[in-house]
XYZ file of C-alpha atoms in Angstrom:
555
model
C 81.756 80.474 59.637
C 83.961 82.359 62.177
C 87.500 83.665 61.480
C 90.168 84.415 64.104
C 93.284 86.433 62.985
C 96.320 86.535 65.157
C 98.709 89.334 64.039
C 102.364 88.768 65.103
C 104.160 92.012 64.141
C 107.398 91.474 62.205
C 107.330 87.663 62.534
C 109.750 86.209 60.074
C 110.962 82.735 59.009
C 114.498 83.986 59.165
C 114.080 83.539 63.053
C 111.088 81.275 63.292
C 112.307 78.520 60.993
C 115.365 77.818 63.142
C 113.143 78.029 66.213
C 110.658 75.586 64.830
C 113.391 73.168 63.974
C 114.717 73.365 67.544
C 111.479 72.943 69.307
C 110.672 76.499 70.399
C 107.492 76.798 68.268
C 105.631 73.430 68.224
C 102.371 74.963 67.490
C 103.545 76.744 64.364
C 104.945 73.352 63.331
C 101.468 71.887 63.866
C 100.043 74.685 61.599
C 102.504 73.675 59.013
C 101.524 69.991 59.185
C 97.748 70.327 59.896
C 97.198 73.469 57.712
C 98.908 75.824 55.489
C 102.000 78.025 55.923
C 104.119 80.318 53.752
C 105.530 83.696 52.981
C 103.334 86.828 52.979
C 104.791 89.682 50.946
C 104.051 92.935 52.343
C 103.577 96.493 50.681
C 106.126 99.088 50.252
C 107.295 100.526 52.479
C 107.417 97.672 54.958
C 106.291 99.902 57.865
C 103.769 98.834 60.512
C 101.276 101.660 59.904
C 100.802 101.258 56.053
C 101.236 97.460 56.192
C 98.419 96.909 58.702
C 96.424 99.635 56.796
C 96.790 97.497 53.650
C 95.716 94.416 55.606
C 92.525 95.947 56.867
C 91.443 97.624 53.626
C 92.731 95.079 51.127
C 94.304 97.964 49.195
C 97.637 99.516 48.422
C 98.561 102.842 50.069
C 97.725 104.697 47.010
C 94.044 103.867 47.696
C 93.997 104.076 51.520
C 96.473 107.137 51.935
C 98.750 105.831 54.725
C 102.385 105.670 53.565
C 104.293 106.000 56.866
C 103.862 106.671 60.524
C 103.719 110.370 59.797
C 101.505 112.083 57.195
C 102.896 115.114 55.468
C 100.231 117.772 55.058
C 99.894 118.686 51.389
C 101.627 121.849 50.391
C 103.785 121.897 53.565
C 106.785 120.111 55.135
C 104.859 119.693 58.352
C 104.172 116.036 59.378
C 101.622 114.705 61.811
C 101.231 111.141 63.257
C 98.622 109.016 61.421
C 95.632 107.320 63.079
C 92.537 105.580 62.137
C 90.897 108.691 60.690
C 93.690 108.966 58.138
C 92.449 105.840 56.455
C 90.941 106.923 53.121
C 88.946 103.660 52.547
C 86.669 101.471 54.559
C 88.075 98.721 56.665
C 87.273 95.076 57.377
C 85.698 96.129 60.631
C 83.309 98.529 58.859
C 82.468 96.032 56.114
C 81.699 93.297 58.531
C 79.713 95.661 60.918
C 77.556 96.693 58.046
C 76.954 92.940 57.286
C 75.763 92.422 60.946
C 78.842 90.337 61.882
C 79.994 90.678 65.450
C 83.633 91.154 66.276
C 86.382 91.512 68.805
C 89.391 93.596 67.801
C 92.384 93.789 70.164
C 94.966 96.673 69.655
C 95.495 96.296 66.003
C 97.505 99.344 64.717
C 95.411 102.121 63.245
C 92.491 101.504 65.544
C 92.868 104.840 67.408
C 90.784 106.802 67.917
C 88.274 103.927 68.452
C 85.324 103.922 66.119
C 81.914 102.178 66.469
C 81.918 98.457 65.449
C 79.367 95.804 65.898
C 81.247 94.259 68.885
C 84.212 95.411 70.839
C 87.463 97.129 69.947
C 90.647 98.097 71.969
C 92.882 100.775 70.556
C 96.641 100.552 69.754
C 100.003 102.124 70.643
C 99.566 105.135 68.257
C 97.195 106.695 70.904
C 98.806 109.716 72.635
C 99.993 108.943 76.097
C 97.305 109.724 78.616
C 94.483 109.167 76.177
C 91.517 107.508 77.832
C 89.313 106.989 74.682
C 90.930 103.599 74.052
C 87.963 101.397 73.523
C 84.564 100.802 71.936
C 82.267 100.792 73.598
C 83.827 103.530 75.664
C 83.088 101.776 79.004
C 84.995 98.734 77.928
C 88.410 100.163 78.960
C 87.255 100.589 82.587
C 86.048 97.078 82.620
C 89.303 95.716 81.190
C 91.374 97.846 83.643
C 89.358 96.843 86.621
C 90.291 93.262 85.928
C 93.821 93.483 84.649
C 95.171 96.828 85.564
C 96.303 99.740 83.421
C 96.092 98.891 79.722
C 99.529 98.403 78.521
C 100.348 99.883 75.119
C 103.672 101.691 75.277
C 107.071 100.114 75.373
C 109.731 102.006 77.226
C 112.862 99.728 77.419
C 115.485 99.969 74.740
C 118.774 98.079 74.231
C 122.043 98.803 75.865
C 124.454 96.287 77.076
C 123.290 96.752 80.707
C 119.542 96.689 79.801
C 118.823 93.500 78.020
C 117.039 91.894 80.978
C 114.705 94.894 81.349
C 113.885 94.781 77.687
C 112.941 91.075 77.912
C 111.037 91.619 81.129
C 108.930 94.284 79.659
C 108.267 92.240 76.462
C 107.189 89.328 78.649
C 104.958 91.504 80.840
C 103.217 93.188 77.733
C 102.718 89.806 75.964
C 101.235 88.186 79.216
C 98.919 91.097 79.544
C 97.728 91.172 75.976
C 97.120 87.389 76.270
C 94.967 87.679 79.320
C 92.904 90.544 77.846
C 92.465 88.679 74.475
C 91.211 85.557 76.260
C 88.751 87.479 78.329
C 87.382 89.450 75.455
C 87.038 86.224 73.214
C 85.079 84.605 75.973
C 82.972 87.752 76.992
C 80.750 87.848 73.876
C 79.728 85.839 70.944
C 81.607 86.834 67.721
C 81.895 86.007 64.138
C 85.309 87.664 63.559
C 88.129 88.265 66.017
C 91.728 89.694 65.751
C 94.399 89.851 68.329
C 97.558 91.618 67.879
C 100.993 91.145 69.453
C 103.814 93.668 68.895
C 106.427 92.145 71.134
C 108.225 90.302 68.265
C 108.666 93.579 66.516
C 110.218 95.304 69.575
C 112.316 92.266 70.418
C 113.791 91.948 66.811
C 114.475 95.756 66.591
C 116.332 95.804 69.983
C 117.829 92.297 70.310
C 118.231 90.771 66.777
C 122.002 90.676 67.400
C 121.635 88.603 70.570
C 120.489 85.555 68.501
C 122.099 86.340 65.265
C 125.919 85.622 65.435
C 126.492 87.330 61.995
C 125.352 90.608 63.259
C 128.187 93.170 63.713
C 126.648 94.047 67.060
C 126.679 90.432 68.277
C 128.499 89.872 71.614
C 129.355 86.290 72.456
C 129.171 86.938 76.218
C 125.962 88.770 76.047
C 124.439 85.985 73.868
C 125.552 83.299 76.350
C 123.651 85.149 79.112
C 120.527 86.278 77.154
C 120.040 84.254 73.974
C 118.025 81.388 75.529
C 115.730 83.791 77.272
C 115.272 85.716 74.034
C 114.436 82.419 72.209
C 112.152 81.398 75.068
C 109.979 84.457 74.334
C 109.009 82.759 71.066
C 108.239 79.536 72.912
C 105.783 81.395 75.262
C 104.305 83.407 72.385
C 103.746 80.174 70.406
C 101.901 78.648 73.353
C 99.766 81.841 73.704
C 98.847 81.645 70.173
C 97.871 77.848 70.556
C 95.659 78.773 73.465
C 93.862 81.400 71.561
C 93.349 78.970 68.631
C 92.206 76.306 71.001
C 89.738 78.655 72.672
C 88.211 79.646 69.445
C 87.983 76.102 68.184
C 86.382 74.961 71.384
C 83.804 77.634 71.129
C 83.076 76.632 67.471
C 84.943 73.940 65.587
C 83.963 75.747 62.339
C 86.476 78.546 63.022
C 89.166 79.234 60.480
C 92.402 80.628 61.929
C 94.838 82.890 60.165
C 98.194 83.812 61.664
C 100.117 86.617 59.988
C 102.713 89.324 60.160
C 102.636 92.753 58.689
C 106.286 92.469 57.410
C 109.473 90.491 57.774
C 112.621 91.207 59.544
C 116.362 91.063 59.077
C 119.626 92.355 60.363
C 120.934 95.889 60.027
C 124.663 96.190 59.262
C 124.889 99.588 57.678
C 122.825 102.782 57.510
C 122.411 104.835 54.364
C 121.831 108.613 54.463
C 119.924 109.628 51.351
C 119.781 113.386 51.833
C 123.533 113.382 52.051
C 123.670 111.308 48.904
C 121.269 113.807 47.201
C 123.419 116.649 48.370
C 126.511 115.106 46.983
C 124.770 114.240 43.690
C 123.638 117.808 43.363
C 119.896 117.071 43.447
C 119.715 118.944 46.861
C 121.316 122.363 47.554
C 122.100 124.222 50.630
C 121.797 128.009 51.246
C 124.771 130.233 50.706
C 124.247 132.277 53.857
C 126.912 132.351 56.581
C 125.183 130.340 59.263
C 124.382 127.555 56.754
C 127.973 127.478 55.508
C 129.356 127.366 58.998
C 127.069 124.570 59.884
C 128.079 122.709 56.702
C 131.725 123.138 57.443
C 131.319 121.674 61.017
C 129.199 118.887 59.519
C 131.934 117.946 57.203
C 134.331 117.794 60.082
C 132.179 115.267 61.801
C 130.045 117.388 64.141
C 126.768 115.663 63.246
C 123.521 114.606 65.066
C 124.579 110.953 64.928
C 127.810 111.794 66.717
C 125.867 113.525 69.423
C 123.476 110.586 69.757
C 126.346 108.072 69.911
C 128.180 110.093 72.595
C 124.981 110.340 74.555
C 124.535 106.578 74.429
C 128.137 105.947 75.197
C 127.991 108.040 78.374
C 125.024 105.994 79.634
C 122.018 108.118 78.597
C 120.153 105.202 77.015
C 117.022 106.351 78.872
C 116.954 109.450 76.607
C 115.498 107.229 74.016
C 112.570 106.476 76.150
C 109.100 108.000 75.760
C 108.773 108.463 79.519
C 111.127 109.037 82.478
C 113.759 111.663 83.204
C 113.730 112.896 79.584
C 113.382 111.290 76.109
C 115.264 110.827 73.007
C 113.462 113.591 71.156
C 114.718 116.183 73.638
C 118.416 115.059 73.325
C 117.993 115.112 69.494
C 116.558 118.619 69.607
C 119.522 119.734 71.763
C 122.208 118.184 69.429
C 120.676 119.128 66.214
C 120.063 122.802 66.810
C 123.468 123.772 65.592
C 123.389 121.075 62.732
C 122.064 121.092 59.250
C 118.342 120.666 58.668
C 115.796 121.296 56.003
C 115.854 124.935 57.230
C 119.203 125.193 55.574
C 118.101 123.816 52.297
C 117.883 126.261 49.268
C 114.569 125.012 48.024
C 114.657 127.151 44.890
C 117.806 125.240 43.748
C 116.777 121.804 45.164
C 115.325 119.201 42.801
C 114.632 116.321 45.349
C 114.810 115.516 48.985
C 114.407 112.266 51.068
C 111.845 111.689 53.846
C 110.878 108.388 55.307
C 112.091 105.298 57.051
C 113.190 103.745 53.743
C 114.863 106.685 52.148
C 111.747 107.533 50.084
C 112.553 110.401 47.613
C 110.306 113.156 46.541
C 110.814 115.521 43.637
C 110.637 119.174 44.598
C 107.783 119.625 42.219
C 106.290 122.944 41.390
C 102.570 123.199 42.428
C 102.864 120.376 44.842
C 105.774 121.243 47.238
C 105.698 124.443 49.215
C 108.935 125.662 47.524
C 108.805 123.693 44.410
C 111.552 124.210 41.797
C 111.029 121.426 39.318
C 108.451 122.154 36.424
C 106.054 119.369 35.711
C 107.603 118.858 32.296
C 110.980 118.011 33.880
C 109.528 115.645 36.495
C 109.914 112.402 34.654
C 113.542 113.306 33.704
C 114.519 114.080 37.366
C 112.864 110.740 38.508
C 114.869 108.799 35.841
C 118.143 110.489 36.700
C 117.792 109.749 40.341
C 116.844 106.167 39.774
C 119.806 105.539 37.446
C 122.296 107.049 39.930
C 120.906 105.100 42.862
C 121.737 101.878 41.041
C 125.319 103.208 40.801
C 125.568 103.824 44.495
C 128.351 101.587 46.054
C 129.418 100.759 49.570
C 132.725 102.569 49.858
C 134.261 99.697 51.907
C 133.169 96.756 49.897
C 132.155 98.182 46.477
C 128.945 96.328 46.676
C 125.690 97.857 45.330
C 123.664 99.565 48.055
C 120.397 99.700 46.187
C 118.862 96.545 45.020
C 116.137 97.619 42.685
C 114.459 100.879 41.582
C 110.735 100.618 40.715
C 108.362 102.702 38.627
C 105.984 104.394 41.061
C 103.005 102.986 39.217
C 104.336 99.423 39.915
C 104.010 100.074 43.666
C 101.223 102.619 44.176
C 98.023 103.493 42.421
C 94.794 105.137 43.438
C 93.196 108.310 44.668
C 95.933 109.233 47.016
C 98.835 108.705 44.645
C 99.796 112.473 45.123
C 101.123 111.655 48.576
C 103.406 108.739 47.389
C 107.160 108.974 47.051
C 108.296 109.716 43.454
C 111.394 107.486 43.533
C 110.694 104.065 45.043
C 113.571 101.542 45.598
C 114.680 98.702 47.753
C 118.075 98.456 49.474
C 120.431 95.548 49.360
C 120.178 93.094 52.205
C 121.455 94.423 55.590
C 121.315 98.087 54.584
C 118.813 100.460 56.086
C 117.929 104.158 55.452
C 118.657 106.225 58.567
C 115.174 107.231 59.589
C 113.797 110.618 58.789
C 116.314 112.791 60.370
C 117.248 115.141 57.514
C 121.168 115.151 57.879
C 121.998 112.643 60.495
C 125.582 111.863 59.444
C 128.122 113.278 57.032
C 128.680 109.863 55.450
C 126.390 108.335 52.876
C 126.986 104.793 54.203
C 128.103 104.108 57.808
C 127.980 101.301 60.284
C 124.617 100.838 61.957
C 124.104 101.776 65.731
C 121.070 101.551 68.033
C 118.710 99.041 66.563
C 120.250 95.906 65.216
C 117.308 94.644 63.230
C 114.681 96.118 60.880
C 111.797 95.390 58.564
C 111.920 93.257 55.384
C 109.256 92.664 52.648
C 108.747 88.931 53.496
C 106.404 88.372 56.351
C 104.517 84.988 56.983
C 101.035 83.650 56.970
C 99.602 80.439 58.327
C 96.032 79.018 58.103
C 94.387 76.321 60.180
C 90.820 74.999 60.183
C 88.509 72.409 58.796
C 88.360 74.089 55.512
C 92.153 74.497 55.110
C 94.256 71.903 53.218
C 96.823 69.889 55.286
C 100.673 70.435 54.789
C 100.116 73.058 52.190
C 102.840 75.565 51.253
C 101.359 78.985 50.681
C 103.094 80.856 47.715
C 102.597 84.204 46.050
C 100.475 85.649 48.864
C 100.391 89.464 49.498
C 99.226 91.214 52.736
C 96.369 92.790 50.530
C 95.007 89.251 49.877
C 94.077 88.606 53.518
C 91.076 90.875 53.686
C 89.266 89.400 50.624
C 90.187 85.886 51.858
C 88.484 86.633 55.241
C 85.451 88.022 53.420
C 85.137 84.984 51.287
C 85.432 82.626 54.228
C 82.715 84.454 55.928
C 80.485 84.431 52.920
C 80.584 88.281 52.497
C 80.709 90.145 49.236
C 84.173 91.270 48.126
C 84.322 94.970 47.000
C 85.418 95.195 43.388
C 88.067 97.828 44.003
C 90.215 95.716 46.550
C 93.664 95.176 45.212
C 94.113 91.765 47.043
C 92.736 88.464 45.694
C 91.174 85.528 47.656
C 93.769 82.980 48.686
C 91.835 79.947 47.297
C 94.843 77.639 46.899
C 95.103 76.769 50.663
C 91.333 76.036 50.866
C 89.828 72.629 50.460
C 88.715 72.149 46.887
C 85.199 71.114 48.104
C 84.904 74.406 49.984
C 85.844 76.488 46.977
C 83.378 74.567 44.756
C 80.577 75.094 47.211
C 81.250 78.640 48.374
C 80.217 81.280 45.835
C 82.565 84.194 45.556
C 80.373 87.218 45.637
C 81.596 90.576 44.265
C 80.324 93.638 45.876
C 80.282 97.291 44.885
C 83.453 99.351 44.763
C 84.111 101.160 48.138
C 85.974 104.060 46.527
C 87.836 106.635 48.555
C 86.666 108.766 51.395
C 88.117 111.964 52.912
C 90.957 111.576 55.300
C 90.342 113.017 58.706
C 93.426 114.886 59.984
C 94.218 113.935 63.507
C 92.746 116.321 66.006
C 95.769 116.325 68.199
C 97.022 119.206 70.328
C 100.526 120.175 69.511
C 101.643 118.524 72.760
C 99.930 115.166 71.854
C 101.351 115.240 68.313
C 104.787 115.685 69.685
C 104.429 113.058 72.260
C 103.407 110.443 69.657
C 106.399 111.562 67.533
C 108.639 111.225 70.538
C 107.489 107.699 71.153
C 108.008 106.707 67.491
C 111.570 108.152 67.703
C 112.092 106.050 70.860
C 111.011 103.085 68.937
C 113.556 103.859 66.258
C 111.081 104.828 63.525
C 111.856 108.521 63.152
C 115.656 108.862 63.091
């Protein structure tokens, strides 16, 4: 049978449930009544790149090797943007191509650079600006652009109080464009599997969460009165677009099973947490004793910080500095304001036992033999990890006294596999409404501070829906993980499931008769493969990083 997957980045019941109840998402209500719907737990960290990688491989990041938007080269502090070549395991697209299944894949993250598939594939927003190798087969891009104009991948508009309309207009334009391309490609060729990806929900929720969430510290009643209805209407239009794709697939073949899903959930940001500052204050991270570093540190303690420079630039109307195109960009302003501030160049690595790098405050031990300036002997590694974990649980919000860290995990509970050496050593989740402040080393001189910029960010609880003639009606999906989707797709399509996938087939939402009749075939283990380091020029690498910063992912 055929399977159509519609990926809706960051879609969450925190927003969708009220929208469903108030008539904005009638198709999703139908999926709940005529099919199955529930929560889909994602992997840690709940970031787009590793989450969709775990979807398409059915494995945790320890087996596919993608942990963040940036990959740190082993033995260095250098970071490069990830792309499809970084995946250290086969993907759904490859498994199905080998089995002779034809497919259509539209802009799913980690599909750049495009690779040969048995069908058609359009690349994603992680492609460098100006790249023209955006499709497979290569000539498909020109065909699409001849019909629909320039292939829209990059969002430019960001929130300021005078720019909400432009943010929404861009989201509406991109979604309409993606819908038209998707419908065309689904009609263009016969297919067994198809996937269409929408990222507008993620962008809207990062930039405009506060517009429709009255509990957000950034909520402005007047702004909400002006824009909340248009913001909610975006979901009405998207819901109808998803309906049209489902109807198109079912009209072509009634024996099509449809899966709707997000890569992670979403929620409000109320406060930022700066973990390198915390490590500095706790004594795990040390600064150099030279005069330039001490001068920077003194100014830092007085409040002269990169976050101050960023806030001032925003307050003086330079919101466009966050953009990846235009007069300048956010990376340039950050480079200017941080030249005189603390950075990892001011760290005394010989005395430093741990540092933080990542969207969720991931902490790495400065381990001898692994880090470029490692100071912690292997025999002390476990002790340092345990000490940091215990102190994280003691971290309190200075205003409320509430715990900032919700839970500390053993690394082995979250990651396992061939690429475990690249995993963070201390893995933890923050309390609700707290967010680590990106990957800027020393953004602020406060460990906990009010959030600014984005008003929403990722959570672990995404969603999944299933609809089709082999799906139970009015079934609540429970205990599902994003790694379960790939083996479920393979099972629905009658293909063998590799034995080293971490996910499991979601049989509970499937009709009992189907499960009894459809044999579950186990295939050989896929194992790991070498990661291909992106062959970007320095300019291309910096451009992708700039765009990720503009989107709020790199500090």
